[in-house]
Amino acid sequence: MDAKKVTAIVTRAVPYGDTDMILTLVSVEEGRLTVTAKSCLKPKAKLRYATEPMNFGEYMLAGKPERLVLADCVQFDSFSPITLDIEKYYASALILEGLQKLSIESNPTLFMHAIETLKAMAYEGKSAEDGVTDFLIYALSDNGYQVDFNTCGSCGCILEEECVFSEKDGVVCSHCAEFKGIVIDAISRKYISGEDRNIPPQLKTKANMALADIIGQVLGLKIGKHYFTEFI
Ligand SMILES: [Zn+2]
């Protein structure tokens, strides 16, 4: 039997049959992997913890590449404080889903940034909204989109008020904006650019929805609106 070791996080876990689970792991080494965790739903299953979404560790996998089976796991972190806060819980679900969808192939930088963001929410007092913002900005930059929210991508002026995003020009001022584009209001722009991060949570969520629209356009990643309605 082949065996391998990967550093990975569980992004999804679905029961299968009476006692098995089908896990989606995102690994540093190989990106997304589907793994069967046998008998993990039995009452005394030793590896139950390894099947929980957000469990981060070193996973030992056996079996053929198309039929990987969980053999063992050394846990690094479960980010458990996140599960005690409903808003952080939804934020982490958004992060796991985003990471999973953007990791069809190995994406080690985004992986590291996702772990950093979960850690900051679990242990360093980072709010759910700020965690989502950080992750969405990483999702853009780690996939090659360095979006500048400070200067107009067309005329080069310093952005002060609202701006408009288009795939062709990036972020532009309202004079340079074409008819179609994602409008980002002045408060959202200042928040996303880091100029003023001290705004009420509802406004942060509004900014995050604009970021999610941009990501939908450039990366084709649709982020479920339900994550944001949970916040508002
Ligand atoms: Zn301009």
GROMACS .gro file of C-alpha atoms and ligand atoms in nm:
model
  233
    1MET     CA    1   0.000   0.000   0.000
    2ASP     CA    2   0.128   0.347  -0.091
    3ALA     CA    3   0.149   0.597   0.192
    4LYS     CA    4   0.211   0.968   0.211
    5LYS     CA    5   0.231   1.252   0.457
    6VAL     CA    6   0.083   1.595   0.393
    7THR     CA    7   0.032   1.912   0.594
    8ALA     CA    8  -0.337   1.984   0.557
    9ILE     CA    9  -0.658   2.134   0.690
   10VAL     CA   10  -1.005   1.978   0.672
   11THR     CA   11  -1.232   2.202   0.466
   12ARG     CA   12  -1.531   1.971   0.441
   13ALA     CA   13  -1.653   1.649   0.604
   14VAL     CA   14  -1.955   1.450   0.494
   15PRO     CA   15  -2.082   1.126   0.654
   16TYR     CA   16  -2.068   0.825   0.422
   17GLY     CA   17  -2.239   0.495   0.491
   18ASP     CA   18  -2.294   0.406   0.855
   19THR     CA   19  -1.964   0.507   1.012
   20ASP     CA   20  -1.733   0.650   0.744
   21MET     CA   21  -1.665   1.010   0.651
   22ILE     CA   22  -1.553   1.161   0.322
   23LEU     CA   23  -1.311   1.445   0.391
   24THR     CA   24  -1.194   1.723   0.168
   25LEU     CA   25  -0.845   1.823   0.272
   26VAL     CA   26  -0.647   2.115   0.140
   27SER     CA   27  -0.280   2.032   0.163
   28VAL     CA   28   0.031   2.245   0.124
   29GLU     CA   29   0.195   1.986  -0.097
   30GLU     CA   30  -0.082   1.881  -0.334
   31GLY     CA   31  -0.373   2.118  -0.294
   32ARG     CA   32  -0.715   1.960  -0.267
   33LEU     CA   33  -0.748   1.590  -0.177
   34THR     CA   34  -1.047   1.366  -0.114
   35VAL     CA   35  -0.992   1.117   0.165
   36THR     CA   36  -1.206   0.845   0.320
   37ALA     CA   37  -1.195   0.828   0.698
   38LYS     CA   38  -1.307   0.477   0.782
   39SER     CA   39  -1.512   0.401   1.094
   40CYS     CA   40  -1.463   0.756   1.220
   41LEU     CA   41  -1.824   0.788   1.329
   42LYS     CA   42  -1.800   0.494   1.568
   43PRO     CA   43  -1.835   0.609   1.929
   44LYS     CA   44  -1.476   0.537   2.027
   45ALA     CA   45  -1.309   0.629   1.699
   46LYS     CA   46  -0.955   0.749   1.772
   47LEU     CA   47  -0.926   0.974   1.470
   48ARG     CA   48  -1.258   1.154   1.509
   49TYR     CA   49  -1.078   1.486   1.575
   50ALA     CA   50  -0.894   1.450   1.246
   51THR     CA   51  -1.225   1.462   1.058
   52GLU     CA   52  -1.351   1.790   1.205
   53PRO     CA   53  -1.359   2.086   0.966
   54MET     CA   54  -1.078   2.330   1.051
   55ASN     CA   55  -0.857   2.055   1.197
   56PHE     CA   56  -0.503   2.139   1.089
   57GLY     CA   57  -0.224   1.884   1.110
   58GLU     CA   58   0.005   1.636   0.951
   59TYR     CA   59  -0.207   1.377   0.777
   60MET     CA   60  -0.083   1.028   0.698
   61LEU     CA   61  -0.272   0.889   0.402
   62ALA     CA   62  -0.271   0.539   0.263
   63GLY     CA   63  -0.414   0.384  -0.050
   64LYS     CA   64  -0.406   0.474  -0.416
   65PRO     CA   65  -0.415   0.842  -0.524
   66GLU     CA   66  -0.777   0.809  -0.636
   67ARG     CA   67  -0.881   0.624  -0.319
   68LEU     CA   68  -0.693   0.782  -0.033
   69VAL     CA   69  -0.768   0.660   0.318
   70LEU     CA   70  -0.692   0.838   0.644
   71ALA     CA   71  -0.427   0.640   0.832
   72ASP     CA   72  -0.321   0.879   1.107
   73CYS     CA   73  -0.300   1.246   1.200
   74VAL     CA   74  -0.081   1.462   1.422
   75GLN     CA   75  -0.289   1.764   1.516
   76PHE     CA   76  -0.125   2.108   1.503
   77ASP     CA   77  -0.436   2.310   1.584
   78SER     CA   78  -0.814   2.295   1.579
   79PHE     CA   79  -0.870   2.672   1.627
   80SER     CA   80  -1.138   2.571   1.876
   81PRO     CA   81  -1.213   2.921   2.018
   82ILE     CA   82  -1.361   3.005   1.677
   83THR     CA   83  -1.644   2.757   1.728
   84LEU     CA   84  -1.758   2.949   2.039
   85ASP     CA   85  -1.834   3.263   1.839
   86ILE     CA   86  -2.105   3.232   1.575
   87GLU     CA   87  -1.973   3.517   1.359
   88LYS     CA   88  -1.618   3.384   1.362
   89TYR     CA   89  -1.759   3.043   1.285
   90TYR     CA   90  -1.924   3.174   0.968
   91ALA     CA   91  -1.610   3.368   0.879
   92SER     CA   92  -1.404   3.049   0.911
   93ALA     CA   93  -1.656   2.860   0.695
   94LEU     CA   94  -1.611   3.126   0.424
   95ILE     CA   95  -1.232   3.099   0.453
   96LEU     CA   96  -1.237   2.718   0.433
   97GLU     CA   97  -1.468   2.722   0.132
   98GLY     CA   98  -1.258   2.988  -0.043
   99LEU     CA   99  -0.935   2.801   0.028
  100GLN     CA  100  -1.085   2.476  -0.097
  101LYS     CA  101  -1.211   2.628  -0.421
  102LEU     CA  102  -0.883   2.808  -0.489
  103SER     CA  103  -0.665   2.504  -0.415
  104ILE     CA  104  -0.740   2.264  -0.700
  105GLU     CA  105  -0.364   2.273  -0.734
  106SER     CA  106  -0.122   2.342  -0.452
  107ASN     CA  107  -0.142   2.705  -0.338
  108PRO     CA  108   0.099   2.715  -0.041
  109THR     CA  109   0.093   3.094   0.006
  110LEU     CA  110  -0.284   3.110   0.030
  111PHE     CA  111  -0.277   2.805   0.258
  112MET     CA  112  -0.036   2.981   0.495
  113HIS     CA  113  -0.244   3.299   0.486
  114ALA     CA  114  -0.564   3.106   0.564
  115ILE     CA  115  -0.395   2.943   0.866
  116GLU     CA  116  -0.263   3.282   0.982
  117THR     CA  117  -0.610   3.434   0.956
  118LEU     CA  118  -0.776   3.149   1.150
  119LYS     CA  119  -0.506   3.179   1.417
  120ALA     CA  120  -0.558   3.553   1.449
  121MET     CA  121  -0.936   3.507   1.486
  122ALA     CA  122  -0.897   3.222   1.737
  123TYR     CA  123  -0.624   3.363   1.961
  124GLU     CA  124  -0.541   3.724   1.877
  125GLY     CA  125  -0.876   3.896   1.896
  126LYS     CA  126  -0.915   3.957   1.525
  127SER     CA  127  -1.283   4.010   1.448
  128ALA     CA  128  -1.481   3.794   1.206
  129GLU     CA  129  -1.520   4.084   0.962
  130ASP     CA  130  -1.150   4.174   0.966
  131GLY     CA  131  -1.060   3.806   0.922
  132VAL     CA  132  -1.280   3.782   0.613
  133THR     CA  133  -1.129   4.103   0.471
  134ASP     CA  134  -0.774   3.977   0.523
  135PHE     CA  135  -0.851   3.644   0.360
  136LEU     CA  136  -1.027   3.800   0.060
  137ILE     CA  137  -0.735   4.038  -0.002
  138TYR     CA  138  -0.493   3.743   0.024
  139ALA     CA  139  -0.711   3.543  -0.216
  140LEU     CA  140  -0.664   3.819  -0.473
  141SER     CA  141  -0.293   3.885  -0.417
  142ASP     CA  142  -0.195   3.517  -0.383
  143ASN     CA  143  -0.357   3.450  -0.719
  144GLY     CA  144  -0.169   3.727  -0.894
  145TYR     CA  145  -0.408   4.021  -0.853
  146GLN     CA  146  -0.237   4.301  -0.669
  147VAL     CA  147  -0.531   4.537  -0.649
  148ASP     CA  148  -0.435   4.893  -0.556
  149PHE     CA  149  -0.714   5.079  -0.379
  150ASN     CA  150  -0.512   5.400  -0.344
  151THR     CA  151  -0.449   5.518  -0.699
  152CYS     CA  152  -0.656   5.514  -1.015
  153GLY     CA  153  -0.536   5.237  -1.244
  154SER     CA  154  -0.616   5.449  -1.548
  155CYS     CA  155  -0.523   5.817  -1.488
  156GLY     CA  156  -0.304   5.761  -1.183
  157CYS     CA  157  -0.481   6.009  -0.956
  158ILE     CA  158  -0.491   5.951  -0.581
  159LEU     CA  159  -0.827   5.798  -0.492
  160GLU     CA  160  -1.014   5.990  -0.228
  161GLU     CA  161  -1.379   5.909  -0.272
  162GLU     CA  162  -1.558   5.610  -0.423
  163CYS     CA  163  -1.392   5.406  -0.694
  164VAL     CA  164  -1.493   5.147  -0.950
  165PHE     CA  165  -1.336   4.809  -1.022
  166SER     CA  166  -1.319   4.653  -1.366
  167GLU     CA  167  -1.119   4.353  -1.474
  168LYS     CA  168  -0.952   4.551  -1.752
  169ASP     CA  169  -0.825   4.853  -1.554
  170GLY     CA  170  -0.838   4.736  -1.194
  171VAL     CA  171  -0.949   5.007  -0.953
  172VAL     CA  172  -1.019   5.341  -1.120
  173CYS     CA  173  -1.158   5.681  -1.016
  174SER     CA  174  -1.516   5.771  -1.099
  175HIS     CA  175  -1.402   5.987  -1.396
  176CYS     CA  176  -1.221   5.698  -1.559
  177ALA     CA  177  -1.489   5.440  -1.477
  178GLU     CA  178  -1.673   5.265  -1.754
  179PHE     CA  179  -2.041   5.193  -1.740
  180LYS     CA  180  -2.001   4.839  -1.612
  181GLY     CA  181  -1.796   4.786  -1.304
  182ILE     CA  182  -1.819   4.720  -0.934
  183VAL     CA  183  -1.872   5.044  -0.743
  184ILE     CA  184  -1.685   5.063  -0.415
  185ASP     CA  185  -1.805   5.345  -0.191
  186ALA     CA  186  -1.556   5.578  -0.020
  187ILE     CA  187  -1.583   5.415   0.324
  188SER     CA  188  -1.536   5.064   0.183
  189ARG     CA  189  -1.240   5.179  -0.025
  190LYS     CA  190  -1.065   5.335   0.275
  191TYR     CA  191  -1.132   5.024   0.480
  192ILE     CA  192  -1.005   4.780   0.216
  193SER     CA  193  -0.696   4.990   0.144
  194GLY     CA  194  -0.616   4.999   0.516
  195GLU     CA  195  -0.650   5.380   0.538
  196ASP     CA  196  -0.931   5.349   0.793
  197ARG     CA  197  -1.004   5.011   0.942
  198ASN     CA  198  -1.196   5.154   1.234
  199ILE     CA  199  -1.551   5.139   1.099
  200PRO     CA  200  -1.867   4.965   1.227
  201PRO     CA  201  -1.900   4.589   1.155
  202GLN     CA  202  -2.194   4.637   0.915
  203LEU     CA  203  -1.984   4.867   0.698
  204LYS     CA  204  -1.699   4.616   0.704
  205THR     CA  205  -1.941   4.352   0.580
  206LYS     CA  206  -2.048   4.584   0.300
  207ALA     CA  207  -1.683   4.628   0.200
  208ASN     CA  208  -1.633   4.250   0.215
  209MET     CA  209  -1.928   4.199  -0.020
  210ALA     CA  210  -1.765   4.436  -0.270
  211LEU     CA  211  -1.439   4.241  -0.237
  212ALA     CA  212  -1.631   3.917  -0.288
  213ASP     CA  213  -1.781   4.061  -0.610
  214ILE     CA  214  -1.432   4.148  -0.736
  215ILE     CA  215  -1.312   3.795  -0.656
  216GLY     CA  216  -1.614   3.651  -0.835
  217GLN     CA  217  -1.521   3.849  -1.142
  218VAL     CA  218  -1.145   3.790  -1.158
  219LEU     CA  219  -1.112   3.444  -1.001
  220GLY     CA  220  -1.454   3.301  -1.083
  221LEU     CA  221  -1.497   3.219  -0.715
  222LYS     CA  222  -1.856   3.268  -0.611
  223ILE     CA  223  -1.882   3.331  -0.241
  224GLY     CA  224  -2.227   3.242  -0.107
  225LYS     CA  225  -2.422   3.552  -0.004
  226HIS     CA  226  -2.546   3.358   0.299
  227TYR     CA  227  -2.214   3.417   0.472
  228PHE     CA  228  -2.273   3.790   0.460
  229THR     CA  229  -2.640   3.784   0.551
  230GLU     CA  230  -2.540   3.598   0.868
  231PHE     CA  231  -2.330   3.900   0.961
  232ILE     CA  232  -2.581   4.176   0.889
  233ZN      ZN  233  -0.882   5.805  -1.308
   0.00000   0.00000   0.00000
